[in-house]
mmCIF file with all atom_site columns, C-alpha atoms in Angstrom:
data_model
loop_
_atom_site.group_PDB
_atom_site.id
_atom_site.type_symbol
_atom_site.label_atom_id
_atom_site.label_alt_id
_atom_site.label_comp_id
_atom_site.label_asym_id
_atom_site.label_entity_id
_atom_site.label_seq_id
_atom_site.pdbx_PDB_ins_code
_atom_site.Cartn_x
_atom_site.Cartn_y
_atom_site.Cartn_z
_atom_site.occupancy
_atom_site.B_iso_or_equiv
_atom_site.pdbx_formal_charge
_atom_site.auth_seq_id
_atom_site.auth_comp_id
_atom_site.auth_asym_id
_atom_site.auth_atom_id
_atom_site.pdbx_PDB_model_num
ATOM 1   C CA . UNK A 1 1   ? 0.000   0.000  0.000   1.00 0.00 ? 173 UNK A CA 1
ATOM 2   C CA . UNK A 1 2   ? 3.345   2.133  -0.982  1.00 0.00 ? 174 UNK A CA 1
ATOM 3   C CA . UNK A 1 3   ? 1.880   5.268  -2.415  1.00 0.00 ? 175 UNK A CA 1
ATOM 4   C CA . UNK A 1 4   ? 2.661   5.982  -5.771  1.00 0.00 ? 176 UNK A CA 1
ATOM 5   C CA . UNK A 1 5   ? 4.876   9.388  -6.246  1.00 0.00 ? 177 UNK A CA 1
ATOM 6   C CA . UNK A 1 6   ? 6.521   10.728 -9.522  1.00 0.00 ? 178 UNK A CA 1
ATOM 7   C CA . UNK A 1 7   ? 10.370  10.627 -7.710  1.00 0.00 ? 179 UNK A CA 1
ATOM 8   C CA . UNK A 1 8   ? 11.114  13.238 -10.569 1.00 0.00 ? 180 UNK A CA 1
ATOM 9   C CA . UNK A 1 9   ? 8.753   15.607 -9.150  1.00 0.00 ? 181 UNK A CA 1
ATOM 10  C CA . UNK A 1 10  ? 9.024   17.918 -5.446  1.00 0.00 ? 182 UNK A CA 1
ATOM 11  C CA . UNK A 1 11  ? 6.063   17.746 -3.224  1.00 0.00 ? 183 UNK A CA 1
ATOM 12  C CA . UNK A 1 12  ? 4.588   20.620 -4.981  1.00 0.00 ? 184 UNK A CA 1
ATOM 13  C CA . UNK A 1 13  ? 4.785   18.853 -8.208  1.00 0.00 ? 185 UNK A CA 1
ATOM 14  C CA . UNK A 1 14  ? 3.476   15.467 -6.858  1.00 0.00 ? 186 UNK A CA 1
ATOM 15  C CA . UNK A 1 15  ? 0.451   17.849 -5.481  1.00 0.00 ? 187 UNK A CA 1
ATOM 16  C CA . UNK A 1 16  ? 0.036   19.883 -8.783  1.00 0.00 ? 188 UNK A CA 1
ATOM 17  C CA . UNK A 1 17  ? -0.959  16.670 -10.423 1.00 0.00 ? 189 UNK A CA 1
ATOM 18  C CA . UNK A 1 18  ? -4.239  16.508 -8.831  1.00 0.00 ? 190 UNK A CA 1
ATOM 19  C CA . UNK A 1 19  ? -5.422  19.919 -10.636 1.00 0.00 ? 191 UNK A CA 1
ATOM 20  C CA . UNK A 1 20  ? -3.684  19.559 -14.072 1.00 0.00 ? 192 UNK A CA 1
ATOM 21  C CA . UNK A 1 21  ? -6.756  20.833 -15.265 1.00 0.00 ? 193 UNK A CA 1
ATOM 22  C CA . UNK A 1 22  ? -7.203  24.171 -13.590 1.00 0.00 ? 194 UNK A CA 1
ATOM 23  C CA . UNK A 1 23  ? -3.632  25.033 -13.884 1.00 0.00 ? 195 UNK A CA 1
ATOM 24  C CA . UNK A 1 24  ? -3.817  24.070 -17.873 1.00 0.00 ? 196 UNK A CA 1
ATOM 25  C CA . UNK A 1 25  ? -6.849  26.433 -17.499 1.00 0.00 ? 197 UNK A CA 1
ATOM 26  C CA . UNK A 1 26  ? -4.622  29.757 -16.070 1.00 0.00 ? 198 UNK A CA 1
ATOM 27  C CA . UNK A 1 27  ? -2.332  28.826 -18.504 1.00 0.00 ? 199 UNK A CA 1
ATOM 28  C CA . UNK A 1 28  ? -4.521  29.253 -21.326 1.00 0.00 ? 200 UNK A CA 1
ATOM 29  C CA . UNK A 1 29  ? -6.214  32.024 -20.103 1.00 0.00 ? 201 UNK A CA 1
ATOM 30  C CA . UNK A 1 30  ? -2.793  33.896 -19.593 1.00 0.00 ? 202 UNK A CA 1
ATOM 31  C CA . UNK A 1 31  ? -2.047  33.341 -23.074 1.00 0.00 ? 203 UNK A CA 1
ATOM 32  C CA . UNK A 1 32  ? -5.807  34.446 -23.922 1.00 0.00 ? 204 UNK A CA 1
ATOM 33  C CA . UNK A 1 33  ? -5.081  37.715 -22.404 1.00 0.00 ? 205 UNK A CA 1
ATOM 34  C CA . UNK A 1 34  ? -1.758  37.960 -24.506 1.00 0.00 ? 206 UNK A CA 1
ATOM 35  C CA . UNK A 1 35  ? -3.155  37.315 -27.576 1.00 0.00 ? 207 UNK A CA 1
ATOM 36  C CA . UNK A 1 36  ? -5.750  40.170 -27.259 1.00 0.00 ? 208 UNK A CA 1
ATOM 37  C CA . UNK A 1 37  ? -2.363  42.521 -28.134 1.00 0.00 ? 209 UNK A CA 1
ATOM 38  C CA . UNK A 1 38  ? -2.505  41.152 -31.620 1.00 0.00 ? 210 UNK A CA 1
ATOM 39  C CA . UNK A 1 39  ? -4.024  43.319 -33.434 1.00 0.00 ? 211 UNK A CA 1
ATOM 40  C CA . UNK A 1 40  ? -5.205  41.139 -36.153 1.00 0.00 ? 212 UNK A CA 1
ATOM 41  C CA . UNK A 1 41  ? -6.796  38.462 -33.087 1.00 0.00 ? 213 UNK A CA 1
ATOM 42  C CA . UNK A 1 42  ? -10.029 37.044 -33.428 1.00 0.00 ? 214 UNK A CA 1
ATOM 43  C CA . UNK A 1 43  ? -11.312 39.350 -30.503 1.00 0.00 ? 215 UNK A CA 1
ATOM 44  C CA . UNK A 1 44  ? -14.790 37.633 -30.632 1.00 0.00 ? 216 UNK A CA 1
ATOM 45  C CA . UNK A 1 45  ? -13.032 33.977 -30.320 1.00 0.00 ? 217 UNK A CA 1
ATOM 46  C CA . UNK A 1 46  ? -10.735 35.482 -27.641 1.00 0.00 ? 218 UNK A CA 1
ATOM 47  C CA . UNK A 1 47  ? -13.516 36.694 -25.940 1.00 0.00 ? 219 UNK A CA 1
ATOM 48  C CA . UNK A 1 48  ? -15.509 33.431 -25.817 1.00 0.00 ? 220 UNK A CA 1
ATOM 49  C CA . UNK A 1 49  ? -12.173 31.517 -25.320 1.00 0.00 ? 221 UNK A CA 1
ATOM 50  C CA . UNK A 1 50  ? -11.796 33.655 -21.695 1.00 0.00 ? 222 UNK A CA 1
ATOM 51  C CA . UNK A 1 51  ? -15.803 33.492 -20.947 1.00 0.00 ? 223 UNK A CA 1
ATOM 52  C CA . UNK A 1 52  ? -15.568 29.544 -20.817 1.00 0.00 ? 224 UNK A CA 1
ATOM 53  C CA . UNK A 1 53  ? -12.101 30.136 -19.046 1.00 0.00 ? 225 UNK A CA 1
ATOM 54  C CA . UNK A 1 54  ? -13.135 32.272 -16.777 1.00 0.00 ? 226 UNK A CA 1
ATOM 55  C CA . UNK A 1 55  ? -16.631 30.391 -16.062 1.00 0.00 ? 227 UNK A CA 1
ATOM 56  C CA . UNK A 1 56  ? -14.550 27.127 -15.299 1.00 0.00 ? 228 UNK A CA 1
ATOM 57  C CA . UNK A 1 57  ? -12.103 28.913 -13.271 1.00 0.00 ? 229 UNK A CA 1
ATOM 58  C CA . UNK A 1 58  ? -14.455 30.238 -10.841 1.00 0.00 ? 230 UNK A CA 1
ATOM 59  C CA . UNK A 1 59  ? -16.484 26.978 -10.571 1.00 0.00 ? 231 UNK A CA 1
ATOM 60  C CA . UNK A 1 60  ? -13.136 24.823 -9.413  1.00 0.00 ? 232 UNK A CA 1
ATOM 61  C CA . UNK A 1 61  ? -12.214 28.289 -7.327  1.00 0.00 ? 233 UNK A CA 1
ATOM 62  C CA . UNK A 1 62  ? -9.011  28.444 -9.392  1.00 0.00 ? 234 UNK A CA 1
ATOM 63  C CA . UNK A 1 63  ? -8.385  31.594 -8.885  1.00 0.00 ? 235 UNK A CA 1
ATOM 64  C CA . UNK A 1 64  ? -7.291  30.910 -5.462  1.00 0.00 ? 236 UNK A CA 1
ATOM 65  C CA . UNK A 1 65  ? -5.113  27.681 -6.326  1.00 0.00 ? 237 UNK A CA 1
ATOM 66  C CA . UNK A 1 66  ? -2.312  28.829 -4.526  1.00 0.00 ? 238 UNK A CA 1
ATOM 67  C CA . UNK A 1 67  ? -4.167  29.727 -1.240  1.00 0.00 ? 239 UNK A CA 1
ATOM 68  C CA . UNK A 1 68  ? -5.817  26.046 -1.405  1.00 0.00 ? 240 UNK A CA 1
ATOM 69  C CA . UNK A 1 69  ? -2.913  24.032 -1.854  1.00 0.00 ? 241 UNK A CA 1
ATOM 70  C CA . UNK A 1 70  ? -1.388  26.230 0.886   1.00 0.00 ? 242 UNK A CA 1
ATOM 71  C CA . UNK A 1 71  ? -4.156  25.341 3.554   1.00 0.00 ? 243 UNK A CA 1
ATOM 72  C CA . UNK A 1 72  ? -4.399  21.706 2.576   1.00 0.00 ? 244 UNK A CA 1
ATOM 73  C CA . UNK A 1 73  ? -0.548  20.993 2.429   1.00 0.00 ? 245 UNK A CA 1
ATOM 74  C CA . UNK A 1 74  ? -0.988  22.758 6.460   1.00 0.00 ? 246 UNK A CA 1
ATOM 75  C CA . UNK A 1 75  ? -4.264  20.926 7.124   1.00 0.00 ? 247 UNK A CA 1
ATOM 76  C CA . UNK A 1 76  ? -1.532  17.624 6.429   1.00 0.00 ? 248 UNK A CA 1
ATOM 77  C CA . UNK A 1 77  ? 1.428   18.806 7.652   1.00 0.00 ? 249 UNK A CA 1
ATOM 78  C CA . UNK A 1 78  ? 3.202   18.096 5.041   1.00 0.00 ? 250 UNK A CA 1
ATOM 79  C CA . UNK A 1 79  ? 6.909   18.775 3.778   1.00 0.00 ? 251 UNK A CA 1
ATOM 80  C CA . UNK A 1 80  ? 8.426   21.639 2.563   1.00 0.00 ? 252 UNK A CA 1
ATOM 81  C CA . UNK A 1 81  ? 7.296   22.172 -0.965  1.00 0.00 ? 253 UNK A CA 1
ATOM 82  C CA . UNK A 1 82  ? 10.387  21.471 -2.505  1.00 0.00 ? 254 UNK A CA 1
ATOM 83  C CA . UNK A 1 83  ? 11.531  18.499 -1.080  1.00 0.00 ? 255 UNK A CA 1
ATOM 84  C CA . UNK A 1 84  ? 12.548  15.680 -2.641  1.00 0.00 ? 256 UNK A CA 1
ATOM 85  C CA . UNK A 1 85  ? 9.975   12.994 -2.664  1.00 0.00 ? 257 UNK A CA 1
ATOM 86  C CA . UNK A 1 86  ? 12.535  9.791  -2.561  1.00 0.00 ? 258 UNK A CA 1
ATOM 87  C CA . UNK A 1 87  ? 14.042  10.989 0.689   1.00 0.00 ? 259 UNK A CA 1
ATOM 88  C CA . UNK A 1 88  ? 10.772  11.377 2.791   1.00 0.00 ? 260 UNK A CA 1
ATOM 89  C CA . UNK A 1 89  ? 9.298   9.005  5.844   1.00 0.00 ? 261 UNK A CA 1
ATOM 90  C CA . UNK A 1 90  ? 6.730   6.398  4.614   1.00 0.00 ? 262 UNK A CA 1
ATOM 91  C CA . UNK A 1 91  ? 3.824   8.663  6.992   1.00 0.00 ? 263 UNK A CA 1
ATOM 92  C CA . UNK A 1 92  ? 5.189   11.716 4.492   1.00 0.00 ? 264 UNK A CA 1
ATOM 93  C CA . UNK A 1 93  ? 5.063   10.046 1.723   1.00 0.00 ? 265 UNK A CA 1
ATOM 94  C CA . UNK A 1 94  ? 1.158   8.713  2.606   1.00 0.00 ? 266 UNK A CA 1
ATOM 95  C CA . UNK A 1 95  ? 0.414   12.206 3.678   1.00 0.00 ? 267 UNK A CA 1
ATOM 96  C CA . UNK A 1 96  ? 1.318   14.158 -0.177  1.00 0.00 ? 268 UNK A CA 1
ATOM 97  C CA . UNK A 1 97  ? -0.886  11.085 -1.371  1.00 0.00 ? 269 UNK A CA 1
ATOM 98  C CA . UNK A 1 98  ? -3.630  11.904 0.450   1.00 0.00 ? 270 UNK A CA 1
ATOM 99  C CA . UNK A 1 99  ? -3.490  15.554 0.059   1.00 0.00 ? 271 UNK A CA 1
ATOM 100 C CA . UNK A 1 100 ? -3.322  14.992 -3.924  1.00 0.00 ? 272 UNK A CA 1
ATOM 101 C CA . UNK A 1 101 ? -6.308  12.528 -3.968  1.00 0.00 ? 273 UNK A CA 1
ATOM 102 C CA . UNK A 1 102 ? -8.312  15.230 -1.458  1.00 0.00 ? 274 UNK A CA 1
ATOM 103 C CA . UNK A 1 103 ? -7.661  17.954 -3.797  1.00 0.00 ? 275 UNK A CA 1
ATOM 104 C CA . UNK A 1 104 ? -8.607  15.604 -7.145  1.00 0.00 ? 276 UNK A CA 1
ATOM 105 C CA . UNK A 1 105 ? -12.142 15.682 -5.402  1.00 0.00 ? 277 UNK A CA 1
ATOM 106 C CA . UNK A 1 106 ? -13.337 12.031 -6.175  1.00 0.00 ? 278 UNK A CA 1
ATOM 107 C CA . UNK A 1 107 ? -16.579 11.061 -6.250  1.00 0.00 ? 279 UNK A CA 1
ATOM 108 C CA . UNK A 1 108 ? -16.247 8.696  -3.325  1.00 0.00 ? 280 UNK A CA 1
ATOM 109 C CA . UNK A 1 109 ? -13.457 8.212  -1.124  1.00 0.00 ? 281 UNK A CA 1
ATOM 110 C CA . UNK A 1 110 ? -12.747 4.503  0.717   1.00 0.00 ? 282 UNK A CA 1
ATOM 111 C CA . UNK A 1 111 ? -9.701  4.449  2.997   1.00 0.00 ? 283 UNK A CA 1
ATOM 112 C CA . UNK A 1 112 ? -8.655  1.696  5.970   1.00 0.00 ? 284 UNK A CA 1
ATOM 113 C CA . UNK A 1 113 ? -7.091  2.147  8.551   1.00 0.00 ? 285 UNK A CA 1
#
């Protein structure tokens, strides 16, 4: 019942897994809101483009990311952001799992013990 951790990644990374999606999301966005300096954009597209951005952003409460994975990785006590994943304890190593499955928000959660 070893967790499973990408060793290439720190904590943070590990943790970042578990919302891929809303940080693909301010990605895009941020290059949305470049793009409108192009004179010759699609400002219509662009606009629709950063609606649906903006609409999914709000509902996952991505634009406080940081602030969440700040108060989760304290709610676990967890290690430094940037340490190396291979040289934690067994309980830290359990305790990034568990924060990255919390923050995928499952459908259903079963743990023992």
């Amino acid at each position: 019942q070893e967790p499973q951790l990408d060793p290439a990644k720190d904590v943070r990374g590990n943790i970042e897994e578990a919302v891929a999606s809303i940080k693909t999301a301010q990605t895009r966005l941020d290059e949305v809101y470049a793009a409108y300096a192009d004179p010759d954009a699609d400002f219509d597209k662009l606009a629709a483009e950063q609606a649906d951005l903006e609409a999914y952003l709000q509902t996952t409460d991505g634009h406080h990311l940081d602030r969440t994975l700040d108060v989760a990785a304290d709610a676990l006590r967890l290690p430094p952001w940037d340490a190396d994943v291979t040289q934690l304890s067994g309980g830290e190593r359990r305790r990034v799992a568990l924060c990255r499955l919390l923050l995928s928000k499952p459908d259903m959660l079963l743990l023992d013990e």
